[in-house]
PDB file of C-alpha atoms in Angstrom:
ATOM      1  CA  LYS U   1      -9.762  58.690-112.443  1.00 38.00           C
ATOM      2  CA  GLN U   2      -9.943  55.370-110.683  1.00 42.00           C
ATOM      3  CA  GLN U   3      -7.694  52.350-110.940  1.00 44.00           C
ATOM      4  CA  CYS U   4      -8.876  48.788-110.257  1.00 45.00           C
ATOM      5  CA  PHE U   5      -6.425  46.067-109.324  1.00 44.00           C
ATOM      6  CA  THR U   6      -5.857  43.150-106.988  1.00 41.00           C
ATOM      7  CA  PRO U   7      -4.260  44.313-103.716  1.00 40.00           C
ATOM      8  CA  LEU U   8      -1.172  42.685-102.296  1.00 36.00           C
ATOM      9  CA  PRO U   9      -1.796  40.419 -99.298  1.00 37.00           C
ATOM     10  CA  ALA U  10       0.307  42.825 -97.224  1.00 36.00           C
ATOM     11  CA  LEU U  11      -2.427  45.447 -97.626  1.00 38.00           C
ATOM     12  CA  SER U  12      -4.454  43.785 -94.861  1.00 38.00           C
ATOM     13  CA  SER U  13      -1.666  44.444 -92.357  1.00 39.00           C
ATOM     14  CA  LYS U  14      -2.429  48.157 -92.573  1.00 39.00           C
ATOM     15  CA  PHE U  15      -5.835  47.464 -90.992  1.00 41.00           C
ATOM     16  CA  VAL U  16      -5.276  44.444 -88.751  1.00 41.00           C
ATOM     17  CA  THR U  17      -2.154  43.049 -87.179  1.00 44.00           C
ATOM     18  CA  ASP U  18      -1.640  39.648 -85.603  1.00 45.00           C
ATOM     19  CA  MET U  19      -0.794  41.327 -82.312  1.00 44.00           C
ATOM     20  CA  ASP U  20      -4.053  43.315 -82.292  1.00 57.00           C
ATOM     21  CA  ALA U  21      -6.054  40.183 -83.080  1.00 55.00           C
ATOM     22  CA  ALA U  22      -4.309  38.211 -80.332  1.00 61.00           C
ATOM     23  CA  ALA U  23      -4.947  40.989 -77.807  1.00 67.00           C
ATOM     24  CA  MET U  24      -8.631  41.101 -78.752  1.00 61.00           C
ATOM     25  CA  VAL U  25      -9.053  37.342 -78.307  1.00 62.00           C
ATOM     26  CA  ALA U  26      -7.103  37.384 -75.035  1.00 70.00           C
ATOM     27  CA  ASN U  27      -9.369  40.130 -73.715  1.00 69.00           C
ATOM     28  CA  GLN U  28     -12.457  38.084 -74.536  1.00 65.00           C
ATOM     29  CA  ILE U  29     -11.019  34.963 -72.885  1.00 68.00           C
ATOM     30  CA  ASP U  30     -10.093  36.911 -69.735  1.00 73.00           C
ATOM     31  CA  ARG U  31     -13.611  38.361 -69.543  1.00 68.00           C
ATOM     32  CA  ASN U  32     -15.240  34.961 -69.930  1.00 66.00           C
ATOM     33  CA  GLU U  33     -12.943  33.397 -67.339  1.00 68.00           C
ATOM     34  CA  SER U  34     -13.720  36.141 -64.828  1.00 68.00           C
ATOM     35  CA  LEU U  35     -17.442  35.501 -65.310  1.00 63.00           C
ATOM     36  CA  LYS U  36     -16.961  31.759 -64.754  1.00 64.00           C
ATOM     37  CA  GLN U  37     -15.264  32.471 -61.413  1.00 68.00           C
ATOM     38  CA  ASN U  38     -18.365  34.296 -60.183  1.00 68.00           C
ATOM     39  CA  PRO U  39     -21.265  32.258 -61.604  1.00 68.00           C
ATOM     40  CA  MET U  40     -23.921  33.701 -59.267  1.00 72.00           C
ATOM     41  CA  LYS U  41     -23.198  37.225 -60.481  1.00 71.00           C
ATOM     42  CA  SER U  42     -23.383  36.024 -64.074  1.00 66.00           C
ATOM     43  CA  ILE U  43     -26.699  34.237 -63.403  1.00 69.00           C
ATOM     44  CA  LEU U  44     -28.235  37.293 -61.750  1.00 74.00           C
ATOM     45  CA  GLU U  45     -27.109  39.545 -64.592  1.00 73.00           C
ATOM     46  CA  GLY U  46     -28.679  37.219 -67.165  1.00 70.00           C
ATOM     47  CA  VAL U  47     -31.965  36.968 -65.274  1.00 74.00           C
ATOM     48  CA  SER U  48     -32.013  40.727 -64.668  1.00 79.00           C
ATOM     49  CA  VAL U  49     -31.565  41.552 -68.345  1.00 76.00           C
ATOM     50  CA  SER U  50     -34.363  39.174 -69.365  1.00 74.00           C
ATOM     51  CA  ALA U  51     -36.642  40.526 -66.635  1.00 77.00           C
ATOM     52  CA  ALA U  52     -35.950  44.111 -67.668  1.00 81.00           C
ATOM     53  CA  ILE U  53     -36.808  43.329 -71.284  1.00 79.00           C
ATOM     54  CA  GLY U  54     -40.042  41.654 -70.154  1.00 77.00           C
ATOM     55  CA  LEU U  55     -40.919  44.631 -67.950  1.00 80.00           C
ATOM     56  CA  ILE U  56     -40.380  47.106 -70.783  1.00 84.00           C
ATOM     57  CA  PHE U  57     -42.363  45.006 -73.242  1.00 79.00           C
ATOM     58  CA  GLY U  58     -45.160  44.482 -70.696  1.00 79.00           C
ATOM     59  CA  THR U  59     -45.379  48.218 -70.017  1.00 84.00           C
ATOM     60  CA  VAL U  60     -45.730  48.919 -73.735  1.00 83.00           C
ATOM     61  CA  VAL U  61     -48.459  46.275 -74.050  1.00 80.00           C
ATOM     62  CA  GLY U  62     -50.230  47.720 -70.991  1.00 81.00           C
ATOM     63  CA  ILE U  63     -50.204  51.227 -72.464  1.00 86.00           C
ATOM     64  CA  GLN U  64     -51.484  49.986 -75.813  1.00 82.00           C
ATOM     65  CA  THR U  65     -54.311  47.944 -74.264  1.00 82.00           C
ATOM     66  CA  GLY U  66     -55.126  50.435 -71.534  1.00 84.00           C
ATOM     67  CA  ASP U  67     -54.652  47.724 -68.888  1.00 85.00           C
ATOM     68  CA  LEU U  68     -51.282  48.148 -67.205  1.00 81.00           C
ATOM     69  CA  VAL U  69     -51.793  45.197 -64.845  1.00 83.00           C
ATOM     70  CA  TYR U  70     -52.484  42.872 -67.763  1.00 84.00           C
ATOM     71  CA  GLY U  71     -49.457  44.229 -69.594  1.00 80.00           C
ATOM     72  CA  LEU U  72     -47.127  43.642 -66.658  1.00 78.00           C
ATOM     73  CA  LYS U  73     -48.458  40.110 -66.154  1.00 81.00           C
ATOM     74  CA  TYR U  74     -47.951  39.453 -69.870  1.00 78.00           C
ATOM     75  CA  GLY U  75     -44.426  40.848 -69.742  1.00 77.00           C
ATOM     76  CA  CYS U  76     -43.478  38.779 -66.685  1.00 78.00           C
ATOM     77  CA  THR U  77     -44.812  35.613 -68.299  1.00 78.00           C
ATOM     78  CA  LEU U  78     -42.954  36.403 -71.502  1.00 72.00           C
ATOM     79  CA  ALA U  79     -39.691  37.064 -69.646  1.00 72.00           C
ATOM     80  CA  LEU U  80     -39.844  33.907 -67.497  1.00 75.00           C
ATOM     81  CA  VAL U  81     -38.642  31.390 -70.085  1.00 72.00           C
ATOM     82  CA  PRO U  82     -35.792  33.555 -71.501  1.00 70.00           C
ATOM     83  CA  ALA U  83     -34.691  34.365 -67.931  1.00 70.00           C
ATOM     84  CA  LEU U  84     -34.466  30.670 -67.054  1.00 72.00           C
ATOM     85  CA  ILE U  85     -32.621  29.841 -70.279  1.00 74.00           C
ATOM     86  CA  VAL U  86     -30.152  32.730 -69.997  1.00 68.00           C
ATOM     87  CA  GLY U  87     -29.587  32.036 -66.319  1.00 68.00           C
ATOM     88  CA  ALA U  88     -28.874  28.370 -67.000  1.00 72.00           C
ATOM     89  CA  GLN U  89     -26.521  29.253 -69.886  1.00 67.00           C
ATOM     90  CA  ASN U  90     -24.615  31.670 -67.693  1.00 64.00           C
ATOM     91  CA  ALA U  91     -24.425  29.093 -64.886  1.00 65.00           C
ATOM     92  CA  MET U  92     -22.804  26.625 -67.288  1.00 66.00           C
ATOM     93  CA  GLY U  93     -20.235  29.199 -68.381  1.00 61.00           C
ATOM     94  CA  LYS U  94     -21.782  29.624 -71.816  1.00 61.00           C
ATOM     95  CA  ARG U  95     -22.587  33.282 -71.449  1.00 59.00           C
ATOM     96  CA  VAL U  96     -22.702  35.224 -74.682  1.00 59.00           C
ATOM     97  CA  TYR U  97     -19.856  37.706 -74.771  1.00 58.00           C
ATOM     98  CA  ILE U  98     -20.995  41.116 -76.014  1.00 60.00           C
ATOM     99  CA  MET U  99     -18.123  43.013 -77.593  1.00 64.00           C
ATOM    100  CA  THR U 100     -17.530  46.709 -77.251  1.00 66.00           C
ATOM    101  CA  GLU U 101     -17.986  48.779 -80.405  1.00 68.00           C
ATOM    102  CA  ALA U 102     -14.226  48.956 -80.893  1.00 69.00           C
ATOM    103  CA  GLU U 103     -13.872  45.181 -80.497  1.00 67.00           C
ATOM    104  CA  ALA U 104     -16.751  44.509 -82.891  1.00 69.00           C
ATOM    105  CA  SER U 105     -15.281  46.828 -85.517  1.00 69.00           C
ATOM    106  CA  HIS U 106     -11.904  45.163 -85.115  1.00 68.00           C
ATOM    107  CA  ARG U 107     -13.465  41.689 -85.412  1.00 68.00           C
ATOM    108  CA  ILE U 108     -15.132  42.633 -88.695  1.00 68.00           C
ATOM    109  CA  LEU U 109     -11.830  43.864 -90.082  1.00 69.00           C
ATOM    110  CA  GLU U 110     -10.076  40.754 -88.832  1.00 68.00           C
ATOM    111  CA  ASP U 111     -12.603  38.390 -90.437  1.00 69.00           C
ATOM    112  CA  TYR U 112     -12.594  40.343 -93.690  1.00 68.00           C
ATOM    113  CA  CYS U 113      -8.867  40.904 -94.036  1.00 72.00           C
ATOM    114  CA  THR U 114      -7.589  37.586 -92.723  1.00 73.00           C
ATOM    115  CA  ALA U 115      -9.368  35.604 -95.464  1.00 76.00           C
ATOM    116  CA  ILE U 116      -7.683  37.804 -98.067  1.00 75.00           C
ATOM    117  CA  ARG U 117      -4.310  37.716 -96.331  1.00 71.00           C
ATOM    118  CA  ASP U 118      -4.403  33.929 -96.031  1.00 73.00           C
ATOM    119  CA  GLY U 119      -5.429  33.473 -99.657  1.00 75.00           C
ATOM    120  CA  ASP U 120      -8.883  32.013 -98.965  1.00 81.00           C
ATOM    121  CA  ASP U 121     -10.498  35.023-100.641  1.00 88.00           C
ATOM    122  CA  VAL U 122      -9.230  37.415-103.296  1.00 89.00           C
ATOM    123  CA  GLY U 123      -9.802  41.134-102.955  1.00 87.00           C
ATOM    124  CA  PHE U 124     -10.065  43.875-105.572  1.00 90.00           C
ATOM    125  CA  ILE U 125      -9.922  47.588-104.885  1.00 87.00           C
ATOM    126  CA  ALA U 126     -10.581  50.815-106.756  1.00 88.00           C
ATOM    127  CA  ARG U 127      -8.077  53.508-105.913  1.00 85.00           C
ATOM    128  CA  MET U 128      -8.389  57.214-106.576  1.00 80.00           C
ATOM    129  CA  VAL U 129      -5.331  58.393-108.481  1.00 71.00           C
ATOM    130  CA  GLN U 130      -6.437  61.835-109.638  1.00 66.00           C
ATOM    131  CA  ILE U 131      -9.396  64.232-109.283  1.00 62.00           C
ATOM    132  CA  SER U 132     -10.498  65.998-112.463  1.00 58.00           C
ATOM    133  CA  ASN U 133     -10.689  69.801-112.584  1.00 54.00           C
ATOM    134  CA  ASP U 134     -14.516  69.882-112.517  1.00 60.00           C
ATOM    135  CA  GLU U 135     -14.633  67.857-109.270  1.00 61.00           C
ATOM    136  CA  THR U 136     -12.332  69.912-107.072  1.00 58.00           C
ATOM    137  CA  ASN U 137     -15.270  70.548-104.721  1.00 66.00           C
ATOM    138  CA  ILE U 138     -15.080  66.955-103.472  1.00 70.00           C
ATOM    139  CA  ASP U 139     -13.334  66.606-100.128  1.00 73.00           C
ATOM    140  CA  VAL U 140     -11.084  63.599-100.605  1.00 74.00           C
ATOM    141  CA  SER U 141      -8.969  64.097 -97.495  1.00 79.00           C
ATOM    142  CA  LYS U 142     -10.688  61.179 -95.746  1.00 77.00           C
ATOM    143  CA  PHE U 143      -9.100  58.836 -98.301  1.00 80.00           C
ATOM    144  CA  ASP U 144      -5.528  59.892 -97.453  1.00 80.00           C
ATOM    145  CA  SER U 145      -5.149  57.354 -94.651  1.00 77.00           C
ATOM    146  CA  CYS U 146      -6.209  54.452 -96.889  1.00 78.00           C
ATOM    147  CA  HIS U 147      -4.046  55.413 -99.872  1.00 80.00           C
ATOM    148  CA  GLY U 148      -6.972  56.594-101.994  1.00 83.00           C
ATOM    149  CA  LEU U 149      -9.069  53.442-101.643  1.00 86.00           C
ATOM    150  CA  VAL U 150     -12.662  54.301-102.614  1.00 88.00           C
ATOM    151  CA  ALA U 151     -14.181  50.875-103.329  1.00 90.00           C
ATOM    152  CA  CYS U 152     -13.524  47.206-102.782  1.00 89.00           C
ATOM    153  CA  ALA U 153     -14.848  43.771-103.631  1.00 92.00           C
ATOM    154  CA  ASP U 154     -13.904  40.272-102.592  1.00 91.00           C
ATOM    155  CA  CYS U 155     -14.639  36.837-103.992  1.00 93.00           C
ATOM    156  CA  LYS U 156     -14.027  33.161-103.333  1.00 93.00           C
ATOM    157  CA  LEU U 157     -13.474  30.147-105.592  1.00 94.00           C
ATOM    158  CA  ARG U 158     -16.083  27.470-104.909  1.00 95.00           C
ATOM    159  CA  ASN U 159     -16.744  23.881-105.942  1.00 95.00           C
ATOM    160  CA  ASP U 160     -13.382  23.351-107.599  1.00 92.00           C
ATOM    161  CA  PRO U 161     -11.799  19.855-107.275  1.00 91.00           C
ATOM    162  CA  SER U 162      -9.762  20.897-104.228  1.00 86.00           C
ATOM    163  CA  SER U 163     -12.730  22.413-102.348  1.00 85.00           C
ATOM    164  CA  THR U 164     -13.454  20.864 -98.956  1.00 84.00           C
ATOM    165  CA  LYS U 165     -16.986  22.306 -98.912  1.00 88.00           C
ATOM    166  CA  ARG U 166     -19.572  21.991-101.677  1.00 91.00           C
ATOM    167  CA  TYR U 167     -22.146  24.654-102.476  1.00 93.00           C
ATOM    168  CA  GLY U 168     -25.119  22.872-104.003  1.00 93.00           C
ATOM    169  CA  THR U 169     -24.824  21.346-107.447  1.00 94.00           C
ATOM    170  CA  LEU U 170     -23.199  24.314-109.167  1.00 95.00           C
ATOM    171  CA  PRO U 171     -20.042  23.721-111.222  1.00 95.00           C
ATOM    172  CA  THR U 172     -16.734  25.337-110.322  1.00 96.00           C
ATOM    173  CA  HIS U 173     -17.452  29.043-109.927  1.00 97.00           C
ATOM    174  CA  VAL U 174     -16.274  32.259-108.328  1.00 96.00           C
ATOM    175  CA  HIS U 175     -18.679  33.736-105.784  1.00 96.00           C
ATOM    176  CA  ILE U 176     -18.667  37.501-105.211  1.00 96.00           C
ATOM    177  CA  ARG U 177     -19.045  38.031-101.470  1.00 92.00           C
ATOM    178  CA  ASN U 178     -19.016  41.822-101.138  1.00 91.00           C
ATOM    179  CA  VAL U 179     -18.986  44.895-103.359  1.00 93.00           C
ATOM    180  CA  SER U 180     -18.746  48.282-101.648  1.00 91.00           C
ATOM    181  CA  VAL U 181     -18.270  51.755-103.152  1.00 92.00           C
ATOM    182  CA  ASP U 182     -17.962  54.944-101.121  1.00 90.00           C
ATOM    183  CA  SER U 183     -20.993  57.206-101.518  1.00 88.00           C
ATOM    184  CA  LEU U 184     -18.888  60.006-103.056  1.00 86.00           C
ATOM    185  CA  PHE U 185     -17.856  57.749-105.937  1.00 87.00           C
ATOM    186  CA  ARG U 186     -21.047  55.902-106.818  1.00 89.00           C
ATOM    187  CA  ARG U 187     -22.689  56.015-110.260  1.00 89.00           C
ATOM    188  CA  ARG U 188     -19.301  56.215-111.957  1.00 89.00           C
ATOM    189  CA  GLY U 189     -19.059  52.635-113.184  1.00 92.00           C
ATOM    190  CA  ILE U 190     -16.690  51.581-110.401  1.00 92.00           C
ATOM    191  CA  ALA U 191     -18.850  48.693-109.178  1.00 94.00           C
ATOM    192  CA  SER U 192     -19.176  47.429-112.750  1.00 95.00           C
ATOM    193  CA  SER U 193     -15.405  47.606-113.195  1.00 93.00           C
ATOM    194  CA  LEU U 194     -14.832  45.619-110.012  1.00 93.00           C
ATOM    195  CA  VAL U 195     -17.322  42.922-111.056  1.00 95.00           C
ATOM    196  CA  GLN U 196     -15.732  42.715-114.512  1.00 94.00           C
ATOM    197  CA  ALA U 197     -12.287  42.428-112.933  1.00 93.00           C
ATOM    198  CA  ILE U 198     -13.556  39.479-110.892  1.00 95.00           C
ATOM    199  CA  GLU U 199     -15.014  37.878-114.021  1.00 96.00           C
ATOM    200  CA  TYR U 200     -11.643  38.216-115.756  1.00 94.00           C
ATOM    201  CA  TYR U 201      -9.945  36.705-112.707  1.00 94.00           C
ATOM    202  CA  ALA U 202     -12.412  33.788-112.713  1.00 95.00           C
ATOM    203  CA  VAL U 203     -11.611  32.876-116.316  1.00 95.00           C
ATOM    204  CA  THR U 204      -7.887  33.542-116.390  1.00 94.00           C
ATOM    205  CA  GLU U 205      -6.811  32.469-112.897  1.00 92.00           C
ATOM    206  CA  CYS U 206      -9.431  29.960-111.748  1.00 93.00           C
ATOM    207  CA  ASN U 207     -10.529  28.269-114.966  1.00 93.00           C
ATOM    208  CA  ALA U 208     -14.115  28.947-113.848  1.00 95.00           C
ATOM    209  CA  ASN U 209     -16.864  29.691-116.340  1.00 95.00           C
ATOM    210  CA  MET U 210     -19.433  30.969-113.868  1.00 97.00           C
ATOM    211  CA  VAL U 211     -19.670  33.846-111.399  1.00 98.00           C
ATOM    212  CA  THR U 212     -22.342  34.034-108.700  1.00 97.00           C
ATOM    213  CA  LEU U 213     -23.425  36.543-106.069  1.00 97.00           C
ATOM    214  CA  GLU U 214     -26.202  36.950-103.517  1.00 96.00           C
ATOM    215  CA  VAL U 215     -28.473  39.982-103.283  1.00 96.00           C
ATOM    216  CA  GLU U 216     -31.447  41.197-101.260  1.00 94.00           C
ATOM    217  CA  ASP U 217     -34.683  40.959-103.244  1.00 94.00           C
ATOM    218  CA  ASP U 218     -35.577  44.574-102.401  1.00 94.00           C
ATOM    219  CA  ASN U 219     -32.183  45.982-103.450  1.00 94.00           C
ATOM    220  CA  VAL U 220     -33.523  47.211-106.775  1.00 95.00           C
ATOM    221  CA  GLY U 221     -30.442  49.260-107.647  1.00 94.00           C
ATOM    222  CA  ALA U 222     -27.998  46.386-107.175  1.00 95.00           C
ATOM    223  CA  ILE U 223     -30.226  43.962-109.087  1.00 96.00           C
ATOM    224  CA  ALA U 224     -30.481  46.407-112.004  1.00 96.00           C
ATOM    225  CA  LEU U 225     -26.690  46.811-112.031  1.00 96.00           C
ATOM    226  CA  TYR U 226     -26.030  43.082-112.126  1.00 97.00           C
ATOM    227  CA  GLN U 227     -28.720  42.493-114.750  1.00 97.00           C
ATOM    228  CA  SER U 228     -27.061  45.116-116.946  1.00 97.00           C
ATOM    229  CA  LEU U 229     -23.869  43.060-116.663  1.00 97.00           C
ATOM    230  CA  GLY U 230     -25.635  39.897-117.804  1.00 97.00           C
ATOM    231  CA  TYR U 231     -26.552  38.274-114.481  1.00 98.00           C
ATOM    232  CA  GLU U 232     -29.789  36.345-113.991  1.00 97.00           C
ATOM    233  CA  GLY U 233     -31.444  35.913-110.612  1.00 96.00           C
ATOM    234  CA  GLU U 234     -33.306  33.127-108.867  1.00 96.00           C
ATOM    235  CA  SER U 235     -34.867  33.252-105.410  1.00 95.00           C
ATOM    236  CA  ILE U 236     -33.267  31.157-102.679  1.00 94.00           C
ATOM    237  CA  GLY U 237     -36.298  31.506-100.419  1.00 90.00           C
ATOM    238  CA  ASN U 238     -37.489  27.964-101.110  1.00 90.00           C
ATOM    239  CA  MET U 239     -36.532  24.390-100.248  1.00 85.00           C
ATOM    240  CA  GLY U 240     -35.141  23.678-103.722  1.00 90.00           C
ATOM    241  CA  ALA U 241     -32.494  26.368-103.256  1.00 92.00           C
ATOM    242  CA  GLN U 242     -30.733  24.354-100.561  1.00 90.00           C
ATOM    243  CA  ALA U 243     -30.036  21.484-102.959  1.00 91.00           C
ATOM    244  CA  LYS U 244     -29.124  23.674-105.933  1.00 93.00           C
ATOM    245  CA  TYR U 245     -27.171  26.473-104.259  1.00 94.00           C
ATOM    246  CA  GLY U 246     -26.380  25.050-100.828  1.00 91.00           C
ATOM    247  CA  ARG U 247     -28.268  27.873 -99.169  1.00 89.00           C
ATOM    248  CA  MET U 248     -31.853  28.894 -98.399  1.00 89.00           C
ATOM    249  CA  VAL U 249     -32.656  32.425 -97.199  1.00 90.00           C
ATOM    250  CA  PHE U 250     -36.007  34.180 -97.464  1.00 89.00           C
ATOM    251  CA  GLY U 251     -35.921  37.547 -99.213  1.00 92.00           C
ATOM    252  CA  ARG U 252     -32.681  36.910-101.072  1.00 94.00           C
ATOM    253  CA  SER U 253     -31.699  35.682-104.534  1.00 96.00           C
ATOM    254  CA  ILE U 254     -28.662  34.145-106.173  1.00 97.00           C
ATOM    255  CA  MET U 255     -27.598  35.836-109.398  1.00 97.00           C
ATOM    256  CA  THR U 256     -25.430  33.899-111.834  1.00 97.00           C
ATOM    257  CA  LYS U 257     -23.573  34.587-115.050  1.00 98.00           C
ATOM    258  CA  THR U 258     -22.014  32.059-117.375  1.00 97.00           C
ATOM    259  CA  LEU U 259     -18.799  33.390-118.880  1.00 95.00           C
TER     260      LEU U 259
END
């Protein structure tokens, strides 16, 4: 059995806390400041990385062409411009900060949960409440720490009278940003239930008569699911998409449904 509902804003605090977020930002600021205090080291690191990439690429080209000298010359030429650009950026204190894996994971959680916590987005979850007798072979212990959460979706109200940003010429609508279902619980209608819960929210809470979402053109399974729910797609890989939808991306489509 699964249960779909809108989570309380406090749910996000179980994943991200203000203190953790502040510590993460402070760590990044300290790292950037330390690099600014030693600009020559930062410049040399930037040039070295670009040169190394050029050397590797040149070696590959040399092996493929059978002329290693040509490949190395090609790689050095290719690396020259990026090395100058990166070196200059680092010299001006604009070095790109590369997060650790832990910091990157935390940043994703922070960006995702903060929007829900602050009320900019609305989240929906599917929670496991009971496993039927014929599915006792499923190991559900990994869901203990997240209170049985097996799927989630989030959405945002767009183009309503109070919106500060407009998305094309569409009327007031709710845009589905993400839908994710754990692999153990797919093909059970959970994604459909989450989308339908968002549609109900759009009509009853937002006075919106349209729901939209964005999907990769090669994601055949997702497209089939949304089509079965009454959504129609249109490519946004053309200039006209920018005016209509406020977005142009090759290989993606906007799917819409009028409620």
